[in-house]
C-alpha angles and dihedrals in degrees: 000000000000116000114248087222089070093049098064097058089047091054091047090050091051091050091049091050092047091048091048091049092051091046091054089055096049093097090053097045127085120194115211132194128188116189098215135029092234118150093228092053091042089055089058092044090055091051092049091049092050093050092047092049090049086059090054096258129136117230123210131181111240143170118272095257095052098038126113091201123036126187113191147153116248144166109247126158091213093057119077133187109314090002127125146194121220116192132179111197109180092318097319105115122202125189115188139170138163091241137030092254091057092049088049093053090046090051091050089051090052092048090051093049090050091052091051104040108003129245092298091058098056112133126202118250143172116206135176122180116266092206119036094208118044111174151150131244107225119182098205121209099205100164139332086258093054105035132177125222089266098053097102093073142078094251093056096044092051092048101050091094091049092059087067095044113101092198089060092054093046092055093042093051093045089054091050091052092050089054093046097250113147106188146034123212112204111205122200136152093235115348101165099095089057095045113035145030105224119209109246091016100059095139091063091071113101127223121205129015116266135192127193121252091195121123098244124220118243096244134035131178111289091224092066097256120147098022091123100041117151093255092052092049095045119104098358124184116239106228096177131022105216136141123230088250090056090047090055092050089049094055093043087056092048093049092046089052088051089055089054088062097038090254114137126200128229128180117212127184142193118226150277098000124132102183110164092017104056115134093359109126087354094297114160136160092253115124094221096052107118092198091055091051092051092046093052093046092052092043092055092049091046091056089065094041090051100041116046091183097050105120098197152317135242143187145196122209130210110045094100100015101084116154093032126109123243090253093051091050095049093044088055092046092051095045091051113028097018095049091042091057091046089051091052092047091051092050093045105036094169094056125094114218127189118210118199120198113188113221099226126133086353139083118250094216093054092043089054091055094049094047096044093121089062093043090052094048109101092210094054125073105203113197137162132234121211132186097239103186101018106238098329125063085169093077111075136348090230119057126197105198105086107059100101092040091053092052090050096053094040088058089057096038092239126145129220140206115219125232107226108191125200106190091150116063113051106129105035132058106254131193131158108157096181091053094048094045094053092042091055093046091053093057108105099258101189093069096033125112089173141276144262124221127208150094144273093204097050140048110217093213124110115340119244104171101081114104115227097354116209098242130331116355114268125233111255092249090059094048092044095035095136094051093049094041092059096053091045100043095044090051087058095039121358090185094071099131127232089246089067092047090051089049090053090051092048092051091050095043105029093165095066142056103268095194091058092043090051092052096043091049094047094046092050091047092053087069087079102057093034093054096039091044088057097039101041115194095162099192125064096244091052101060140014110173099200089060101027085231142134138153118293094246088066104029092045088215130114090225095053086232117133099242129191091274090056090053090053095048106037111088127225125258109279094241099036094098089231128131120227121241095244090051090048091052091051090048092053092048091049092044090231132130143229141211089222123091107262122230090256090053090050088052090052091049090056092047091052094048093047097043093049092046091051093047096048097040091048091056098051120106123234125199122220088254094048098102095144094046091049091052091046094051089047089055091048090052091047093051090047091056088050088052091052089051094053092042091057093040093054090048091047092048090051093050090047091052090050090050092051091050097045107022087225108153097213090064089056091049091052091047092053092046094050093046091049088053089047089055091052091052091048088055089051089049095047095047094045093046092047092052090068105021142060112247147205100046132176118235130190097232109035100020122221116015109201116169096188094048089051090065086079089054091054088053088054089056089059090050091050090054091051093056117108 
């Protein structure tokens, strides 16, 4: 038997060795304390831990006194709702906020700083959100029987299954939280049959998820009519067997997960549509149908009864209310949506509800008067929504459409959220920080509750356009992370400097020169607002830059392609600072001048952006593992070729207009030469884009987008210029 006298020294030796071992690791160990086990704070903790571990550090949970990093709730007059303070006092890092969301954002700030400059480079900061509401516009294709405006398109049809995939929503919501978004607005023509079981109208509720097997037409009415025609509804495929009760549980789970990331949900509708409910119980889309009014009122109330985490509801009037007066529309809206919200507020007096009324085809001042009972209700936050830049935020940093609206709502002390529409960049990775920053700062802040960013011609679900993806298909917010980060982060803090953005790029792509990548990416991305600012098709069906397409009633061409005549005739955006081609021609003939940028100067701007992007992107190194960087640089190159196309097209259109006005042959020669060069760059664009992307695709606003087919249309431009 071993003597116990020999055991004690052995134990002591083991303790000494263990202590020594731990001591040797102290420099590589970070102790972290989070005051509360709150899912929002835990999300930030997980991000901090991941960034520390990526730096080769061990992370241990510790008590507050012994921790190197402390996340806690605190009362601090300098910190507002969702704000935070980050302090670094001789290596002891404190993240504090007055609410869990603020602590989460502070923790995400810390994680980002660690990824860029390591723990030793953490800088103190105090941040409060610039915009209270920072959201996304998501046209949601729930089912062929309850479509959104975007349903008649490839992107919607492919994404119907994803809308019922919890893993999709988890990843989507996590991405939103990382980029500082705090709400999702789900837009649908008539979503209620897919979401609730309404007392008295139980048979309206829809089991299963269906998708049409019909061969769709290229074009449908832009007001959303005809999306549920008999031929579209006939012989559907069932893509998910699910009861309405299971659907309700699914969306409760999704909304609860959103809460865990400080991401609220809103449901917003266009009216009057009754898809999924038509003719049941006598329901129609007629404004004077009493049954329809009762059904809508009860449906709105039931949304709040069914979903405890639903933050609010909204509507827009006018899309399917033609022939009715403003007063008739708003009376209907109040007696349905307004009364439904009032019913919910009365039944749930401790619940705060936000009601969003889109100012569209209606006057804000008159709406305020009709909805005064909601405005006066202390449990209801009545706000407006307004389409700030029509369908194209990528047009000009300063927008001219809101002035009268702002005066109306200021007079009634009502706030608004702004609709920021991106119906421009769907395929290619976009990112122009300087443009986004200035755009956000120009939004009238005193009446702003925030904004939501999104599209009517795209569903930002799971991407489907990448050829030969390396692994499972990404969600769009992962592929387009930089684009979505900019519009989210600058809503929270538009003063985030370019140095930080470059640091984020360097941390993501350590193998390359982030400064050059930043500049190349921004210059390429400026092709979008420069071109659209000059060639202003303000609605989505008028102009889609990645296809040079619109609807015939705007393009005035049988092909729907914006030909050289279209580029002569379509005027620039009012606040672009650009001169139209006809005005330039008159200026030349009159031998006068202008303070605006002439069409030829706009052309030179596009050349400069594209040439610099091509030069910088072409000189950046890519590692064998740099799949995302390779795809990003390919997109930059693709956009640059598109910029060269539009630069030459604008120049050619200008020369052609001068030829027509003067009959001077050298103008015609220059027009033909520039349009020939434009064609060559379109071929470069089409071939480069096709190398990485699926095309043609079918869109809901401009129909089929086919880059290779459009080569023939660029040839037609040359022929137009040759005509006498």
